[in-house]
Amino acid sequence: MGSARILAVDDERDTCEALAEMLSAWGHKVETAFDGHDALRKAGEFRPDVVLSDLAMPETDGLWLLRNLKEELPDCPVVFLTGRGTIDAAVEAIREGAYDFIVKPLDTARLKVCIDRALEKKETLREVQTLRRRLKQLGSSDLIAQSAGMRKVIELVEKVAPSKASVSISGESGTGKEVVARAVHNLSLRRDKPFIAINCASIPATLIESEIFGHERGAFTGADQRRPGVFELAHGGTLFLDELGEIPIDLQAKLLRVLEEGRLRRLGGKVEIEVDVRVLCATNRDLKQEIKNGRFREDLYFRLNVFQIHLPPLRERREDVPILVQHFVDKFRGDSAKRVSGVHPDAMEVLKNYDWPGNIRELRNAVERAVILCDGELITREHLPPDMAGKGPERHNFKLPYGLSLDAVEREYILGSLHRNGNNKARTAEVLGVSEKTLYNKLNRYAAEARNQPGGPRDNGPLGGQGGSGPLNPGNLDARPPDR
């Protein structure tokens, strides 16, 4: 990561100044504070990207600072430095919203990795907030778009909605044709009347006439009572006929007559009924070719095709993917009571680069699945469908600073994989290609090393030199395998 603003807090001035000197050498802009009140005041002025604070301080400890920073800078990650005697307090701090903690004496390489990850998370959350602001600007409509192609669609919807013209909506399956139809209805003078949508392809041929026009009691076997059709149900409002090309040719003449005269007769009925309905339609078929093949009436085509709106596939409007993803994350998080707030940049790149043969419908399903699987704040690549994520997670780039021992590299890779998998140990073991028992043994060893580090620095500097196992998430401490 690049340069960042970091607030270093420690009641021991020598330690705080040495920490600031090291952070400055890494290219960061650093401000120091020596107690909680001073830190809170400087945080309001300095607006740090990360707060790095000692946990055990007199009068106002790290937890006090964390709780007060939540009100002043709710999105600022806080990393605590803690001695082995205050690990329980550090775990409590994680529960209250701290980003991480590092056990003293400091492992500076581990500290560098931790700060980079905290900055990465802050940047991701900033992007989430930006997307949410854009969603709010778009209003409550499900017609969400930023791309030039979709902005043109929205302009067409706004122009045609107040008229009485029939509208033909074309596009691949899953592009949101019904969403556009609803938008036309909601912006029209009929918005307070019914919007009825049917998929003509899902209705058996033997029932489609009854479904559209209704039937009288006794009209056919099983018709034990009168039933209105969709035209009657949509009276005064809008009727959306999806997959229009599936309507049998012998019913198309009756449909044309209803459109031209505004009158229909139920199946088995003797009395004509007046209906006032605006008809919108959509199809995946090439209706001009269907006309040539004798499967669709040309006069019906021209009657319904007064105004055309074509929806581009999602692969041609990739700039809409992030805002659509955030829309679905917010929706499904609310439905499932999850704490997912957004998508990790790696996962977002996968989503933006995927071809989406199923378009928005497929995107919606992928995000719903990811929210169900995610136990943390950010959806990662591992939460996406396997065929979408491409290469397996074991092949993802994993950045580490030079100078780490092989044991330290293994530790970082294991803890990083655990983080990517939302602290799910079974899934992490599968990704790493080891048994759950092996993973639990390693996590227990890391926790024990954190507790049993000898006190005192390993060099002459106040930071305590190298050493220490680095932070472990609370879920990793005293790791126990599940009951079998």
XYZ file of C-alpha atoms in Angstrom:
484
model
C 0.000 0.000 0.000
C 1.092 3.638 -0.444
C 1.542 6.414 2.052
C -1.100 6.765 4.741
C -1.886 8.898 7.787
C -1.237 6.913 10.975
C -1.880 8.011 14.548
C 0.509 6.262 16.986
C -0.630 6.192 20.616
C 1.450 5.040 23.612
C 1.870 6.449 27.113
C 5.622 5.612 26.969
C 7.081 8.484 24.946
C 10.255 6.643 23.885
C 8.226 3.744 22.513
C 5.762 6.054 20.756
C 8.491 8.138 19.137
C 10.428 5.051 18.026
C 7.237 3.625 16.527
C 6.593 6.920 14.724
C 10.154 6.941 13.381
C 9.746 3.432 11.961
C 6.354 4.229 10.383
C 7.776 7.401 8.834
C 10.639 5.381 7.366
C 7.992 3.197 5.687
C 6.662 6.307 3.951
C 3.666 7.090 6.188
C 2.683 10.446 7.659
C 2.610 9.979 11.431
C 1.112 11.885 14.356
C 1.742 10.833 17.978
C -0.349 10.956 21.152
C 0.519 9.875 24.687
C -2.892 9.243 26.243
C -6.491 8.569 25.207
C -7.751 12.144 25.467
C -4.816 13.490 23.446
C -5.356 10.736 20.859
C -9.068 11.497 20.513
C -8.389 15.212 20.004
C -5.650 14.615 17.431
C -7.758 12.014 15.613
C -10.418 14.672 15.003
C -7.799 17.060 13.589
C -5.474 14.607 11.789
C -8.192 12.277 10.393
C -5.909 9.206 10.368
C -6.326 6.250 8.015
C -5.211 3.868 10.780
C -4.831 4.215 14.550
C -2.004 2.158 16.124
C -2.386 2.194 19.891
C -1.068 0.568 23.023
C -3.881 -1.314 24.739
C -2.795 -0.908 28.390
C -2.520 2.797 29.278
C -3.258 4.587 32.570
C -6.506 6.511 33.041
C -7.887 6.049 29.503
C -6.933 2.653 28.077
C -7.175 1.420 24.501
C -10.773 0.194 24.884
C -11.869 3.646 26.030
C -10.175 5.146 22.971
C -11.773 2.556 20.655
C -15.283 3.245 21.931
C -14.885 7.000 21.521
C -13.255 6.724 18.106
C -16.319 4.808 16.888
C -18.327 8.010 17.170
C -15.654 10.293 15.700
C -14.172 8.022 12.980
C -16.395 4.941 12.605
C -14.557 3.668 9.497
C -11.006 4.071 10.844
C -9.364 0.697 11.640
C -7.712 0.450 15.063
C -4.778 -1.913 15.656
C -3.705 -2.565 19.247
C -0.262 -3.400 20.611
C -0.562 -5.668 23.623
C 1.611 -7.584 26.046
C 1.067 -11.285 26.610
C -0.664 -10.493 29.890
C -3.458 -8.554 28.188
C -4.449 -10.922 25.368
C -7.939 -11.387 26.868
C -8.432 -7.606 26.719
C -7.241 -7.631 23.115
C -9.795 -10.305 22.233
C -12.484 -8.149 23.848
C -11.271 -5.216 21.757
C -11.687 -7.304 18.584
C -15.268 -8.080 19.639
C -15.913 -4.359 20.077
C -14.672 -3.522 16.613
C -10.858 -3.270 16.666
C -9.303 -4.394 13.407
C -6.524 -6.518 14.928
C -3.924 -6.746 17.695
C -0.213 -7.508 17.730
C 1.575 -9.068 20.690
C 4.693 -7.376 22.068
C 7.644 -7.554 21.493
C 6.738 -6.404 18.000
C 7.417 -8.407 14.878
C 7.917 -5.411 12.563
C 7.351 -7.438 9.391
C 4.024 -8.625 10.827
C 3.152 -5.059 11.785
C 3.792 -3.903 8.211
C 1.513 -6.618 6.798
C -1.184 -5.767 9.356
C -1.127 -2.050 8.481
C -1.295 -2.821 4.741
C -4.329 -5.057 5.281
C -6.034 -2.466 7.476
C -5.512 0.180 4.788
C -6.835 -2.202 2.133
C -9.969 -2.813 4.190
C -10.482 0.908 4.760
C -10.208 1.573 1.027
C -12.727 -1.182 0.302
C -15.179 0.217 2.845
C -14.722 3.681 1.328
C -15.675 2.261 -2.066
C -18.705 0.595 -0.463
C -19.830 3.949 0.943
C -19.370 5.561 -2.490
C -21.516 2.877 -4.118
C -24.204 3.298 -1.465
C -24.291 7.058 -2.061
C -24.763 6.448 -5.780
C -27.530 3.958 -5.064
C -29.252 6.543 -2.863
C -29.002 9.119 -5.654
C -30.670 6.674 -8.035
C -33.645 6.438 -5.691
C -35.764 3.411 -4.839
C -36.101 2.136 -8.419
C -34.652 -1.273 -9.247
C -33.501 0.207 -12.573
C -29.911 0.717 -11.406
C -27.322 1.840 -13.943
C -24.346 4.097 -14.578
C -23.234 2.906 -18.032
C -23.945 4.969 -21.139
C -26.011 2.161 -22.688
C -28.285 1.844 -19.676
C -28.552 5.592 -19.170
C -29.969 5.697 -22.704
C -32.468 2.967 -21.744
C -33.551 5.016 -18.721
C -34.036 8.082 -20.935
C -36.262 6.061 -23.289
C -38.285 4.735 -20.337
C -38.817 8.261 -19.018
C -39.952 9.491 -22.446
C -42.364 6.665 -23.276
C -43.841 6.105 -19.810
C -46.368 9.000 -19.804
C -47.781 7.975 -23.215
C -50.286 5.232 -24.004
C -48.035 3.537 -26.572
C -47.365 -0.189 -26.502
C -43.715 -0.957 -25.767
C -41.643 -3.895 -26.995
C -38.655 -4.709 -24.742
C -35.909 -6.893 -26.154
C -32.746 -8.379 -24.687
C -31.119 -11.590 -23.572
C -32.584 -13.688 -20.789
C -31.881 -12.171 -17.391
C -31.204 -8.612 -18.560
C -34.124 -7.212 -16.574
C -36.937 -6.828 -19.087
C -39.644 -7.074 -16.425
C -37.795 -4.502 -14.301
C -37.935 -2.089 -17.246
C -41.627 -2.863 -17.766
C -42.346 -2.066 -14.116
C -40.377 1.173 -14.435
C -42.535 2.190 -17.418
C -45.682 1.450 -15.389
C -44.433 3.249 -12.266
C -43.636 6.408 -14.253
C -46.967 6.391 -16.108
C -50.366 7.815 -15.222
C -51.450 4.218 -14.489
C -49.006 3.835 -11.580
C -51.834 3.513 -9.026
C -53.555 0.762 -11.004
C -52.531 -2.933 -11.293
C -49.330 -4.127 -12.942
C -49.827 -7.732 -14.094
C -46.974 -9.783 -15.568
C -47.144 -13.258 -17.087
C -44.573 -15.435 -18.797
C -46.280 -16.938 -21.825
C -43.632 -19.662 -22.112
C -44.465 -21.034 -18.655
C -48.185 -21.581 -19.389
C -49.269 -24.870 -21.020
C -50.724 -24.391 -24.498
C -54.056 -25.853 -23.325
C -54.427 -23.190 -20.635
C -52.953 -20.068 -22.175
C -56.246 -18.840 -23.717
C -57.998 -19.145 -20.353
C -55.084 -17.455 -18.576
C -55.130 -14.450 -20.891
C -58.852 -14.001 -21.559
C -60.472 -15.793 -18.609
C -63.246 -18.396 -18.710
C -66.828 -18.993 -17.614
C -67.950 -21.815 -15.389
C -68.336 -24.994 -17.403
C -66.284 -23.708 -20.330
C -64.181 -26.877 -20.208
C -63.621 -29.876 -17.978
C -62.457 -28.661 -14.585
C -63.779 -25.103 -15.000
C -65.970 -25.249 -11.891
C -66.160 -21.474 -11.488
C -65.799 -18.241 -13.434
C -62.236 -16.912 -13.600
C -61.066 -13.538 -14.960
C -58.026 -13.451 -17.243
C -54.987 -11.209 -16.985
C -56.579 -8.533 -19.166
C -59.412 -8.115 -16.673
C -57.010 -8.221 -13.717
C -54.927 -5.443 -15.305
C -57.957 -3.240 -16.117
C -56.932 0.419 -15.805
C -53.295 -0.549 -15.460
C -50.523 -2.330 -17.342
C -50.148 -5.886 -18.655
C -46.665 -7.243 -19.332
C -46.534 -10.234 -21.682
C -43.106 -11.845 -21.369
C -42.007 -14.350 -24.033
C -44.725 -13.049 -26.351
C -43.489 -15.245 -29.200
C -44.733 -18.344 -27.351
C -48.408 -17.428 -27.833
C -49.930 -19.895 -30.348
C -50.693 -18.448 -33.767
C -54.414 -19.249 -33.457
C -54.715 -17.047 -30.327
C -52.836 -14.113 -31.820
C -55.869 -12.935 -33.834
C -57.981 -12.811 -30.662
C -55.227 -10.903 -28.869
C -55.007 -8.400 -31.719
C -58.762 -7.792 -31.580
C -58.613 -7.058 -27.835
C -55.750 -4.604 -28.391
C -57.605 -2.784 -31.192
C -61.130 -2.746 -29.746
C -60.535 -2.861 -25.986
C -63.151 -5.614 -25.646
C -62.874 -9.335 -24.929
C -65.042 -12.389 -24.424
C -64.121 -14.956 -21.812
C -63.658 -18.549 -22.928
C -67.156 -20.042 -22.984
C -68.731 -16.605 -22.506
C -71.440 -14.826 -24.500
C -70.980 -11.267 -23.278
C -68.158 -8.932 -24.285
C -66.303 -7.084 -21.530
C -64.601 -3.704 -21.935
C -60.985 -3.507 -20.763
C -58.588 -0.558 -20.581
C -55.089 -2.004 -20.535
C -51.690 -0.794 -21.680
C -49.721 -3.743 -23.030
C -45.953 -4.096 -22.763
C -44.232 -7.151 -24.175
C -40.857 -8.853 -24.372
C -39.359 -11.784 -26.232
C -36.053 -13.520 -26.820
C -37.164 -14.617 -30.273
C -36.528 -12.761 -33.507
C -40.151 -11.911 -34.309
C -39.330 -10.788 -37.845
C -37.949 -14.240 -38.531
C -40.992 -15.778 -36.821
C -43.205 -13.775 -39.205
C -41.281 -15.149 -42.184
C -41.704 -18.659 -40.819
C -45.450 -18.165 -40.403
C -45.405 -18.451 -36.606
C -46.241 -14.845 -35.754
C -48.771 -12.415 -37.216
C -47.274 -9.355 -38.859
C -50.251 -7.144 -37.926
C -49.873 -8.095 -34.242
C -46.148 -7.382 -34.432
C -46.726 -3.827 -35.685
C -49.508 -3.261 -33.146
C -47.232 -4.145 -30.227
C -43.948 -2.813 -31.587
C -44.897 0.883 -31.491
C -41.916 1.761 -29.288
C -38.809 -0.394 -28.865
C -36.375 -0.581 -25.939
C -33.347 -2.870 -26.207
C -31.464 -3.925 -23.071
C -27.713 -4.542 -23.510
C -26.285 -7.700 -21.916
C -24.336 -7.274 -18.688
C -21.013 -8.062 -20.411
C -21.514 -4.856 -22.446
C -22.153 -2.733 -19.348
C -19.438 -3.904 -16.960
C -19.216 -0.506 -15.272
C -22.664 -1.264 -13.796
C -21.434 -4.426 -12.044
C -20.070 -2.791 -8.823
C -23.211 -0.786 -8.105
C -25.469 -3.766 -8.902
C -23.364 -5.983 -6.640
C -23.637 -3.490 -3.772
C -27.400 -3.250 -4.312
C -27.750 -7.026 -3.999
C -25.333 -7.218 -1.029
C -27.432 -4.680 0.878
C -30.637 -6.506 -0.052
C -29.530 -10.001 0.948
C -27.686 -8.837 4.050
C -30.961 -7.428 5.323
C -32.827 -10.600 4.393
C -30.341 -12.909 6.159
C -29.271 -10.726 9.129
C -25.624 -11.021 8.023
C -22.956 -8.380 8.718
C -21.585 -8.402 5.172
C -20.954 -4.821 4.045
C -19.257 -5.155 0.665
C -16.945 -7.067 -1.658
C -13.167 -7.484 -1.492
C -11.362 -5.885 -4.484
C -10.102 -9.300 -5.694
C -13.647 -10.670 -5.774
C -14.956 -7.512 -7.443
C -12.385 -7.924 -10.231
C -13.686 -11.454 -10.821
C -17.256 -10.181 -10.973
C -16.384 -7.354 -13.369
C -14.425 -9.614 -15.730
C -16.910 -12.492 -15.863
C -18.996 -12.762 -19.070
C -22.368 -13.264 -17.312
C -24.252 -15.506 -19.762
C -27.216 -15.304 -17.369
C -26.878 -11.520 -17.042
C -28.327 -9.729 -13.992
C -30.307 -12.772 -12.894
C -27.060 -14.759 -12.673
C -25.309 -11.879 -10.866
C -28.140 -11.694 -8.340
C -27.908 -15.423 -7.639
C -24.106 -15.281 -7.306
C -24.279 -12.453 -4.766
C -27.045 -14.170 -2.783
C -24.905 -17.325 -2.580
C -21.853 -15.302 -1.523
C -23.756 -13.508 1.260
C -24.961 -16.868 2.605
C -21.395 -18.250 2.652
C -19.678 -15.132 4.012
C -19.187 -14.976 7.782
C -17.206 -11.731 7.782
C -17.649 -8.177 6.510
C -16.344 -8.626 2.960
C -17.223 -11.162 0.289
C -14.020 -12.728 -1.006
C -13.200 -14.702 -4.117
C -13.745 -17.989 -2.269
C -17.408 -17.109 -1.713
C -18.098 -16.919 -5.457
C -19.267 -19.925 -7.509
C -16.241 -22.145 -8.406
C -16.728 -21.838 -12.165
C -16.806 -18.061 -11.816
C -13.771 -17.696 -9.569
C -11.553 -19.380 -12.155
C -8.320 -20.579 -10.616
C -8.562 -22.092 -7.201
C -7.866 -19.931 -4.177
C -4.523 -21.673 -3.587
C -3.226 -19.858 -6.686
C -4.139 -16.348 -5.591
C -1.356 -13.798 -5.202
C -0.176 -13.500 -1.634
C 2.213 -10.610 -0.885
C 4.791 -10.904 1.896
C 7.772 -8.715 2.786
C 11.287 -10.041 2.321
C 13.169 -11.221 5.382
C 10.633 -13.652 6.861
C 11.659 -17.139 7.884
C 9.950 -20.118 6.230
C 7.972 -20.726 9.445
C 6.823 -17.117 9.431
C 5.830 -17.366 5.741
C 3.783 -20.485 6.504
C 2.127 -18.742 9.449
C 1.231 -15.689 7.359
C -0.122 -17.845 4.537
C -2.270 -19.933 6.889
C -3.650 -16.904 8.760
C -4.200 -15.044 5.469
C -6.092 -18.020 4.031
C -8.170 -18.245 7.194
C -9.020 -14.547 6.852
C -9.936 -14.964 3.154
C -12.281 -17.805 4.066
C -14.133 -15.798 6.693
C -12.520 -17.703 9.612
C -14.103 -20.941 8.367
C -11.521 -23.528 9.413
C -13.027 -26.474 7.514
C -12.998 -24.539 4.241
C -9.479 -23.209 4.947
C -8.147 -26.722 5.545
C -9.673 -27.848 2.250
C -8.121 -24.898 0.380
C -4.691 -25.556 1.928
C -4.877 -29.268 1.188
C -4.389 -30.348 4.815
C -6.597 -32.102 7.342
C -8.625 -30.078 9.831
C -6.588 -31.659 12.615
C -3.353 -30.359 11.077
C -4.811 -26.862 10.749
C -6.067 -26.830 14.344
C -2.681 -28.034 15.612
C -0.916 -25.176 13.828
C -3.404 -22.576 15.100
C -3.015 -23.869 18.651
C 0.757 -23.638 18.288
C 0.537 -20.026 17.109
C -1.726 -19.160 20.049
C 0.656 -20.833 22.494
C 3.632 -18.971 21.029
C 1.777 -15.686 21.475
C 1.118 -16.445 25.135
C 4.551 -17.825 25.964
C 6.768 -15.171 24.414
C 9.494 -14.170 26.882
C 9.091 -10.632 28.202
C 11.472 -7.860 27.378
C 12.840 -6.592 24.083
C 15.122 -8.556 21.823
C 17.211 -5.569 20.910
C 18.146 -2.281 22.518
C 15.272 -0.304 20.982
C 12.013 0.483 22.780
C 9.962 -1.420 20.167
C 11.328 -4.766 21.288
C 12.948 -5.766 17.973
C 11.853 -8.812 15.992
C 9.972 -11.772 17.340
C 6.481 -12.658 18.345
C 4.019 -14.655 16.371
C 1.897 -11.759 15.213
C -1.822 -11.351 15.830
C -4.305 -14.141 15.945
C -8.020 -13.589 15.505
C -10.084 -14.564 18.545
C -11.431 -17.529 16.642
C -7.893 -18.878 16.359
C -7.039 -18.736 20.061
C -7.373 -22.048 21.870
C -8.504 -23.521 18.559
C -10.354 -26.752 19.102
C -11.452 -29.136 16.355
C -15.193 -29.607 16.008
C -16.904 -32.500 17.714
C -17.147 -35.511 15.497
